CSV table of C-alpha atoms and ligand atoms in Angstrom, one decimal:
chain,number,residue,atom,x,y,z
A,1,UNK,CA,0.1,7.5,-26.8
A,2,UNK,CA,1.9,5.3,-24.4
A,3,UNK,CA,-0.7,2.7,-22.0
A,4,UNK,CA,-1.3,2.2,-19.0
A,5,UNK,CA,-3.7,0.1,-16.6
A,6,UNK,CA,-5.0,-0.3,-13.1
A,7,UNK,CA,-6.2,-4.2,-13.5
A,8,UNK,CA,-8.7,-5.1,-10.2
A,9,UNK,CA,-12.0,-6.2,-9.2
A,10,UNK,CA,-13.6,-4.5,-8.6
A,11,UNK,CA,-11.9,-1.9,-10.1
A,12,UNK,CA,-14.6,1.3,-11.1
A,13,UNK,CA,-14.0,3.1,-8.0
A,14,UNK,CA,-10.3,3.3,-8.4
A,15,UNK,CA,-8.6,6.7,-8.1
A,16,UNK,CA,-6.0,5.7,-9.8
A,17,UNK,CA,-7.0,6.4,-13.9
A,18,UNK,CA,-7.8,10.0,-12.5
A,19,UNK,CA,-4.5,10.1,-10.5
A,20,UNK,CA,-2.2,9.1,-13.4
A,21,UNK,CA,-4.3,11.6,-16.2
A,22,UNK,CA,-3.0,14.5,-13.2
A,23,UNK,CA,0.6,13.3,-13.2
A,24,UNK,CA,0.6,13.2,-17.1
A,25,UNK,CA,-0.9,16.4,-17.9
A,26,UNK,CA,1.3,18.0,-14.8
A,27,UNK,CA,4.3,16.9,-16.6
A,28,UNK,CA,4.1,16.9,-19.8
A,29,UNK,CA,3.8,12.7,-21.0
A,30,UNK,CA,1.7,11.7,-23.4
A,31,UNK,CA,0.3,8.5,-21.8
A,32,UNK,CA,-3.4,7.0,-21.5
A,33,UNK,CA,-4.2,5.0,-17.8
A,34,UNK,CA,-7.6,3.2,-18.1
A,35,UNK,CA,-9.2,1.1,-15.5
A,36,UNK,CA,-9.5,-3.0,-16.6
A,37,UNK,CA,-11.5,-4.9,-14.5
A,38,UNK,CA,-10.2,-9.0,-15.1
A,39,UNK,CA,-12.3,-11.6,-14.5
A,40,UNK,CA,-11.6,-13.6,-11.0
A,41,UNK,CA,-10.4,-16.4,-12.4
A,42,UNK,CA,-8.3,-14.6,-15.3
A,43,UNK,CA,-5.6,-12.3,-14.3
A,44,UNK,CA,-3.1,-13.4,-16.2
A,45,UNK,CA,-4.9,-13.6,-19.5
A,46,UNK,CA,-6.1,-10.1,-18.8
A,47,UNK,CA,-2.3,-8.6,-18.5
A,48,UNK,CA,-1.2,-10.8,-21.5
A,49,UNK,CA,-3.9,-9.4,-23.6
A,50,UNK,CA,-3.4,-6.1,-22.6
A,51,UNK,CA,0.7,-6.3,-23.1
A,52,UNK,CA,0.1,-8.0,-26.3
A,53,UNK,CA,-1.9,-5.2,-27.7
A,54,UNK,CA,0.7,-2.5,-26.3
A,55,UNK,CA,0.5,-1.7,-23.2
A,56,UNK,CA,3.6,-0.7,-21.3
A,57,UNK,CA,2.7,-1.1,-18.0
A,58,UNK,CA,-0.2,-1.5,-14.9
A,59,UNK,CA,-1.2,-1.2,-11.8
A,60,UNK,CA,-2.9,-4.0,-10.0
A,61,UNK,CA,-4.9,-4.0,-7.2
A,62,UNK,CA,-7.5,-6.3,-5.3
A,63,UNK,CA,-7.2,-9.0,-4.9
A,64,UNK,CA,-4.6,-9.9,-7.8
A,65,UNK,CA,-1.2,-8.5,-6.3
A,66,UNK,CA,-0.2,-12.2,-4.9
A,67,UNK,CA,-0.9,-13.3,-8.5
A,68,UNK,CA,0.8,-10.2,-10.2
A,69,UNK,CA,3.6,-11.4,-8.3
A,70,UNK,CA,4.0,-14.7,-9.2
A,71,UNK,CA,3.0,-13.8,-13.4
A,72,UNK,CA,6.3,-11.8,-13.5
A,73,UNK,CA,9.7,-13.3,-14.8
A,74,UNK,CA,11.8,-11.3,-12.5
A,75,UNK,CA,11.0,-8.6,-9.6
A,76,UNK,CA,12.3,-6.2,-7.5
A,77,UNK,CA,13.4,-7.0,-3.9
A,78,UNK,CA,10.4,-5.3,-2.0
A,79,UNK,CA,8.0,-7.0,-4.7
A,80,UNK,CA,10.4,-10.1,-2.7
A,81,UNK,CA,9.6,-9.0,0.3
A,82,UNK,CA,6.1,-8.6,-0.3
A,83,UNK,CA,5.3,-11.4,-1.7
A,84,UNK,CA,2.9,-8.9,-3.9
A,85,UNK,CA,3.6,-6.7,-6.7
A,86,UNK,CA,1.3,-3.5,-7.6
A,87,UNK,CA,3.7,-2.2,-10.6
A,88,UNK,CA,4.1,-4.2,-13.4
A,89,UNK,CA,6.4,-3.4,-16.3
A,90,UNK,CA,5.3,-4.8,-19.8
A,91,UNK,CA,7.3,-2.9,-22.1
A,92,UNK,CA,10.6,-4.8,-21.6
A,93,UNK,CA,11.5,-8.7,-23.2
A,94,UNK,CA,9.6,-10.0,-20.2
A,95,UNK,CA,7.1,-8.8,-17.5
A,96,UNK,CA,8.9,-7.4,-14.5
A,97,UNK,CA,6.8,-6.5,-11.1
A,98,UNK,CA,7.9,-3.8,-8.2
A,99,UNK,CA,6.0,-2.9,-5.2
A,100,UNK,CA,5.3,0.9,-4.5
A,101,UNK,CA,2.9,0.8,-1.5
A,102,UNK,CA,5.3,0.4,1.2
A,103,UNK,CA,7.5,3.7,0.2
A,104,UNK,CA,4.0,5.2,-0.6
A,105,UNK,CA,3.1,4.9,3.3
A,106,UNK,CA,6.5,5.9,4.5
A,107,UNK,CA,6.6,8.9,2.2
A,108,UNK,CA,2.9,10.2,3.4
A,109,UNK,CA,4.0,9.7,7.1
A,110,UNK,CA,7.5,11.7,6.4
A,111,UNK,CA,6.8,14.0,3.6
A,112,UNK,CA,3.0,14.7,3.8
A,113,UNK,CA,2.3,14.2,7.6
A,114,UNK,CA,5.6,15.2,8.9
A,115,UNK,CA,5.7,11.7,10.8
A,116,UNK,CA,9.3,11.0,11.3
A,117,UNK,CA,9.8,6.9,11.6
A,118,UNK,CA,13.2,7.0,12.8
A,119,UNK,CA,13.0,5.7,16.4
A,120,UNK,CA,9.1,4.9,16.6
A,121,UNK,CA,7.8,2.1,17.9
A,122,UNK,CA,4.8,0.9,15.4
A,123,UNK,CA,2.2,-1.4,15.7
A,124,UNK,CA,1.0,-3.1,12.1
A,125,UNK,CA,-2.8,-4.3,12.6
A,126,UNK,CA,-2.9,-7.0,10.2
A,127,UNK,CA,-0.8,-10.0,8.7
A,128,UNK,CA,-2.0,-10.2,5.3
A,129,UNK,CA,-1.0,-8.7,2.0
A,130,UNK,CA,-1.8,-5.6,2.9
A,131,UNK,CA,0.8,-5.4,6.1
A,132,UNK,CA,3.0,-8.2,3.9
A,133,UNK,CA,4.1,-4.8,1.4
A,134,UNK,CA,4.5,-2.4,3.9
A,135,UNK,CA,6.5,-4.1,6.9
A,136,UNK,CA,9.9,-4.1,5.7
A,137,UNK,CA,10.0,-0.5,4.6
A,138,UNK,CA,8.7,0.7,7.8
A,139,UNK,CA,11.5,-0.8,9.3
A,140,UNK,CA,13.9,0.4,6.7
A,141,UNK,CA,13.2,4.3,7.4
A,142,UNK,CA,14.1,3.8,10.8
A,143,UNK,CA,11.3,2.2,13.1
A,144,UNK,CA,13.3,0.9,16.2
A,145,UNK,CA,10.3,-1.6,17.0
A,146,UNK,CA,7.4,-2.9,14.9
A,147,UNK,CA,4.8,-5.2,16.7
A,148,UNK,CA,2.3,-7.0,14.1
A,149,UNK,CA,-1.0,-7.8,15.5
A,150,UNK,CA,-3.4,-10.0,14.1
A,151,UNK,CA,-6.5,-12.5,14.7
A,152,UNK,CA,-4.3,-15.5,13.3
A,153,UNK,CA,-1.1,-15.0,15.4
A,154,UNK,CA,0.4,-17.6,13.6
A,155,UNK,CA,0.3,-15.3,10.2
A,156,UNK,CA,1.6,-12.6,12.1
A,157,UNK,CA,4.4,-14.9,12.8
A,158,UNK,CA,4.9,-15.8,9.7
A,159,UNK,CA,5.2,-12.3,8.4
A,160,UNK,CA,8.0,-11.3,11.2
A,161,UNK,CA,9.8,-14.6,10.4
A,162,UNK,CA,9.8,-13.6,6.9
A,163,UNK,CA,11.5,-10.3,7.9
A,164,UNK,CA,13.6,-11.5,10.3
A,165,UNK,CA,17.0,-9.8,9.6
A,166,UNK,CA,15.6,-8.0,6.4
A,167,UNK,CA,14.5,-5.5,8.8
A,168,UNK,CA,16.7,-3.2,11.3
A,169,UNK,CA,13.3,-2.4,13.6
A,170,UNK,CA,12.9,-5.1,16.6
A,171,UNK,CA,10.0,-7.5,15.4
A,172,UNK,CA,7.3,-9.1,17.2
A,173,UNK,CA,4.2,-10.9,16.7
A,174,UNK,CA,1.1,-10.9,19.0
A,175,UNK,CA,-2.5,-11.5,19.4
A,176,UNK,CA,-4.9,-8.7,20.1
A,177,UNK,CA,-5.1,-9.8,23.9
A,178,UNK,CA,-1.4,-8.9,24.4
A,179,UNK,CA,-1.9,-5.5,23.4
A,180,UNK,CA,-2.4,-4.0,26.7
A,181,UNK,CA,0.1,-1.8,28.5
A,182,UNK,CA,1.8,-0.8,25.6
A,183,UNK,CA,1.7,2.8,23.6
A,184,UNK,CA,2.6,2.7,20.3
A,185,UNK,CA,3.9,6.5,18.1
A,186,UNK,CA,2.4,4.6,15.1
A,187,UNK,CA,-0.3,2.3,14.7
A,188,UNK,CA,-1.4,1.4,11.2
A,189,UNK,CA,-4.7,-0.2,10.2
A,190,UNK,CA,-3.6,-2.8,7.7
A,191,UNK,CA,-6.7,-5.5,8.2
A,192,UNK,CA,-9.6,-5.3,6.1
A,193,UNK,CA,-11.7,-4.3,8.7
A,194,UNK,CA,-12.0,-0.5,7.5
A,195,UNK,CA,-14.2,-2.1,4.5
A,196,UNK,CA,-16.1,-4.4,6.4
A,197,UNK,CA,-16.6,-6.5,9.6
A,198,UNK,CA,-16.0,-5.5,13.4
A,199,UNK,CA,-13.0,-3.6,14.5
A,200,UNK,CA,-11.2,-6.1,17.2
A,201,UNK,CA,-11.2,-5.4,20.9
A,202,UNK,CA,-8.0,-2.5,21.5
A,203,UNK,CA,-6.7,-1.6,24.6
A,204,UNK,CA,-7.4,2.2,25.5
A,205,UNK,CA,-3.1,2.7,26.0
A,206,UNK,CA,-2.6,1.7,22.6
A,207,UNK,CA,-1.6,5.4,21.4
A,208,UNK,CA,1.4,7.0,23.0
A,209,UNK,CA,1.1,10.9,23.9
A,210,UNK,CA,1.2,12.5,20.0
A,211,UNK,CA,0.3,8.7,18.4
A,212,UNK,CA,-0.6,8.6,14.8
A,213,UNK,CA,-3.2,6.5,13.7
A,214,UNK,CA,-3.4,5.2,10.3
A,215,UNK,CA,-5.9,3.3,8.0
A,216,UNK,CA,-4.8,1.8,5.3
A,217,UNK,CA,-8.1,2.4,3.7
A,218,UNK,CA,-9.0,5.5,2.0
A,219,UNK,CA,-11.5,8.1,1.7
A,220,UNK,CA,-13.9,7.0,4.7
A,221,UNK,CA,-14.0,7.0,8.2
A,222,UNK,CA,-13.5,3.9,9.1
A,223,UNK,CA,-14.0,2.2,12.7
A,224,UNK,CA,-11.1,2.4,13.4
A,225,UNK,CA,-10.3,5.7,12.9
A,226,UNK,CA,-13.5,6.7,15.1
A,227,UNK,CA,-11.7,4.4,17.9
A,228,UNK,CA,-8.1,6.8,17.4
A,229,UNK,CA,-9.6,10.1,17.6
A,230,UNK,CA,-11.5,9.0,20.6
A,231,UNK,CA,-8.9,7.9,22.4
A,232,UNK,CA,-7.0,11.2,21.4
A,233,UNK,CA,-4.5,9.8,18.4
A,234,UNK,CA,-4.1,12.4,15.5
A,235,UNK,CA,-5.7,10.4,12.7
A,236,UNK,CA,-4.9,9.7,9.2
A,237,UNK,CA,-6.5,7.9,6.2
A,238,UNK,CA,-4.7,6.2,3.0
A,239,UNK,CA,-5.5,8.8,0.4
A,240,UNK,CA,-1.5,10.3,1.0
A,241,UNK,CA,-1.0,6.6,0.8
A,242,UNK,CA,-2.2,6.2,-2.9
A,243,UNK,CA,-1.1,8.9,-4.2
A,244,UNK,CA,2.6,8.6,-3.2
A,245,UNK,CA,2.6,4.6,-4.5
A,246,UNK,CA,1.1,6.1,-7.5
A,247,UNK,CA,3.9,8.4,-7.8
A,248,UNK,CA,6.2,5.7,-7.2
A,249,UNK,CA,4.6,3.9,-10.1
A,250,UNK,CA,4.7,6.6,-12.6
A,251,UNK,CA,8.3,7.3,-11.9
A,252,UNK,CA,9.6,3.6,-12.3
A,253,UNK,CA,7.4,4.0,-16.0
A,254,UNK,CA,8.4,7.5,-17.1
A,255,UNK,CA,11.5,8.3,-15.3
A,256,UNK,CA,9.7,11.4,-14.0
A,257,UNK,CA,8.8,12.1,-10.7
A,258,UNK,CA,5.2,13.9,-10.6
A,259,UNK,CA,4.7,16.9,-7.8
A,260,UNK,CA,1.8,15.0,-5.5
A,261,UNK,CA,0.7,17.7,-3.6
A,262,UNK,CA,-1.8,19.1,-5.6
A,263,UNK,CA,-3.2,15.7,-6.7
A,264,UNK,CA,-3.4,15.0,-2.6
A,265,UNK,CA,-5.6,18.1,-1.8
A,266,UNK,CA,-7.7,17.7,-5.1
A,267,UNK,CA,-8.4,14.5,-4.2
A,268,UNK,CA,-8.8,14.8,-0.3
A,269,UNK,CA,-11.1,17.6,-1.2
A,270,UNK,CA,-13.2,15.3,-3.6
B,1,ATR,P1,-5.2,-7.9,2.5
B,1,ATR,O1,-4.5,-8.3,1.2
B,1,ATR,O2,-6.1,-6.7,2.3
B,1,ATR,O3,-4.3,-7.7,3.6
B,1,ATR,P2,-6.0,-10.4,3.4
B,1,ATR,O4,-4.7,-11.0,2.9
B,1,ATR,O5,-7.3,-11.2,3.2
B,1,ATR,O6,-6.3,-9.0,2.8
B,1,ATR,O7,-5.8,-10.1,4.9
B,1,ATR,C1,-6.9,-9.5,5.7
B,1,ATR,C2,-6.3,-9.1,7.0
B,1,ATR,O8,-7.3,-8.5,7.8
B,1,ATR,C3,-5.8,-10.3,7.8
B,1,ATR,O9,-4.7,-9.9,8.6
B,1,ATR,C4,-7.1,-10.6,8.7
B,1,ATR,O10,-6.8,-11.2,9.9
B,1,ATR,P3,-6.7,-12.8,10.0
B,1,ATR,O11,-5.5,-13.3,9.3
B,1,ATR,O12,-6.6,-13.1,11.5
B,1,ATR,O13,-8.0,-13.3,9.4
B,1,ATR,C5,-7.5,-9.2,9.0
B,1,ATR,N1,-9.0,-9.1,9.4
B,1,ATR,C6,-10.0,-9.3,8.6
B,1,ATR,N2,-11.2,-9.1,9.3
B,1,ATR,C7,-10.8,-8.8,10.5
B,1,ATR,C8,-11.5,-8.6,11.8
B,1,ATR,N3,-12.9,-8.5,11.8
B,1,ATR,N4,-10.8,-8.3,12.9
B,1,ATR,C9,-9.4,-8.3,12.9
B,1,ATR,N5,-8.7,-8.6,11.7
B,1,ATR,C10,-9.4,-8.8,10.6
């Protein structure tokens, strides 16, 4: 049996060992996918171990995807981009990271919530990793504006600096005072506020007429979620999110790409 890993901590609520066992019964590999949690202060001894003693390739997740990236020899250019990689691939002469959770968000807004980019203006809530892997490919599937929004404007800065000329959408970086006046099509929750701590002060315009609101986050109702619906956004959370990155992952691994539906309304259900 070929392995696989989610590495985090924590890590025992991850979805993903249960996501992966679907995708490898569904098509037919003969593959194991177990949850490691690593110590804070030992990622990389964690992977090493784990490729040493055969394993082909991970997942990582909080808070080690800055550190993911910079174990791996080489990476791929949204990994770049990122700054952050959740994919890594062991089973090659040296480690070799990708990121999947920015084409997992764009592929639940297309595919799964029939949210066509192309022309949106988005807002990104959020400057840190999380909004770091999912900025450029926002842009990429055709946002004509993306505003990123957060506490520290100067790391929202940073991010849209970063970008600047990566992306085709128009980029801009604000505080959450600015905000008013404008509607966004798309506005996605990329702080960590959904797990903790006090949503920031939103303008009631935020949404434009048929807004989507999106939290990163999955599988609760978050704060700001409550705020969307209230204001009249259609609302959606990060399960579609996880799944399609997961996809992502298990393709780049076993060169098959896994139906997610099912695995989506299993796990929505759950
Ligand atoms: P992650 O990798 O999940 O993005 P992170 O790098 O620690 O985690 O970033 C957390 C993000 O949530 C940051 O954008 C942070 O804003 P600041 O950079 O201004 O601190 C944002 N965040 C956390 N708590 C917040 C709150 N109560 N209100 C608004 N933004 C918050």
């Amino acid at each position: 049996m070929d392995r696989y890993a989610v590495i985090g901590n924590p890590v025992a609520h991850s979805k993903s060992p249960w996501i992966h066992a679907e995708f490898a019964r569904a098509t037919g590999q003969a593959m194991t996918y177990v949850a490691i949690e690593a110590p804070r202060d030992g990622f990389a001894r964690t992977v090493s171990a784990f490729r040493a003693s055969g394993g082909r390739g991970a997942n990582v997740t909080l808070p080690f995807k800055g550190e993911a990236f910079r174990y791996c020899a080489a990476t791929s250019e949204r990994a770049r981009l990122a700054q952050a990689v959740n994919t890594l691939v062991l089973d090659r002469d040296e480690p070799w990271g990708d990121n999947t959770d920015g084409v997992g968000l764009v592929r639940d807004l297309e595919q799964n919530l029939a949210f066509a980019l192309r022309g949106r203006s988005v807002l990104l809530m959020g400057a840190g990793g999380a909004a770091q892997g999912v900025a450029k490919p926002l842009g990429d599937a055709g946002a004509a504006r993306i505003v990123v929004v957060n506490r520290d404007v100067a790391k929202a800065q940073a991010l849209v600096d970063h970008l600047a000329g990566a992306s085709g959408a128009a980029l801009r970086a604000c505080g959450y005072a600015e905000l008013a006046g404008e509607g966004f099509d798309l506005v996605v929750n990329a702080t960590s506020v959904g797990l903790s701590g006090e949503l920031p002060v939103l303008p009631k315009d935020l949404f434009a007429p048929g807004a989507l609101a999106y939290d990163m986050v999955y599988g609760r109702d978050t704060a700001f979620l409550a705020f969307a619906r209230a204001a009249g956004a259609r609302t959606a959370d990060g399960s579609g999110m996880l799944v399609e990155q997961a996809a992502e992952s298990f393709f780049i691994w076993r060169g098959v790409r896994p139906d997610t539906r099912a695995v989506l309304t299993a796990l929505r259900v759950g």
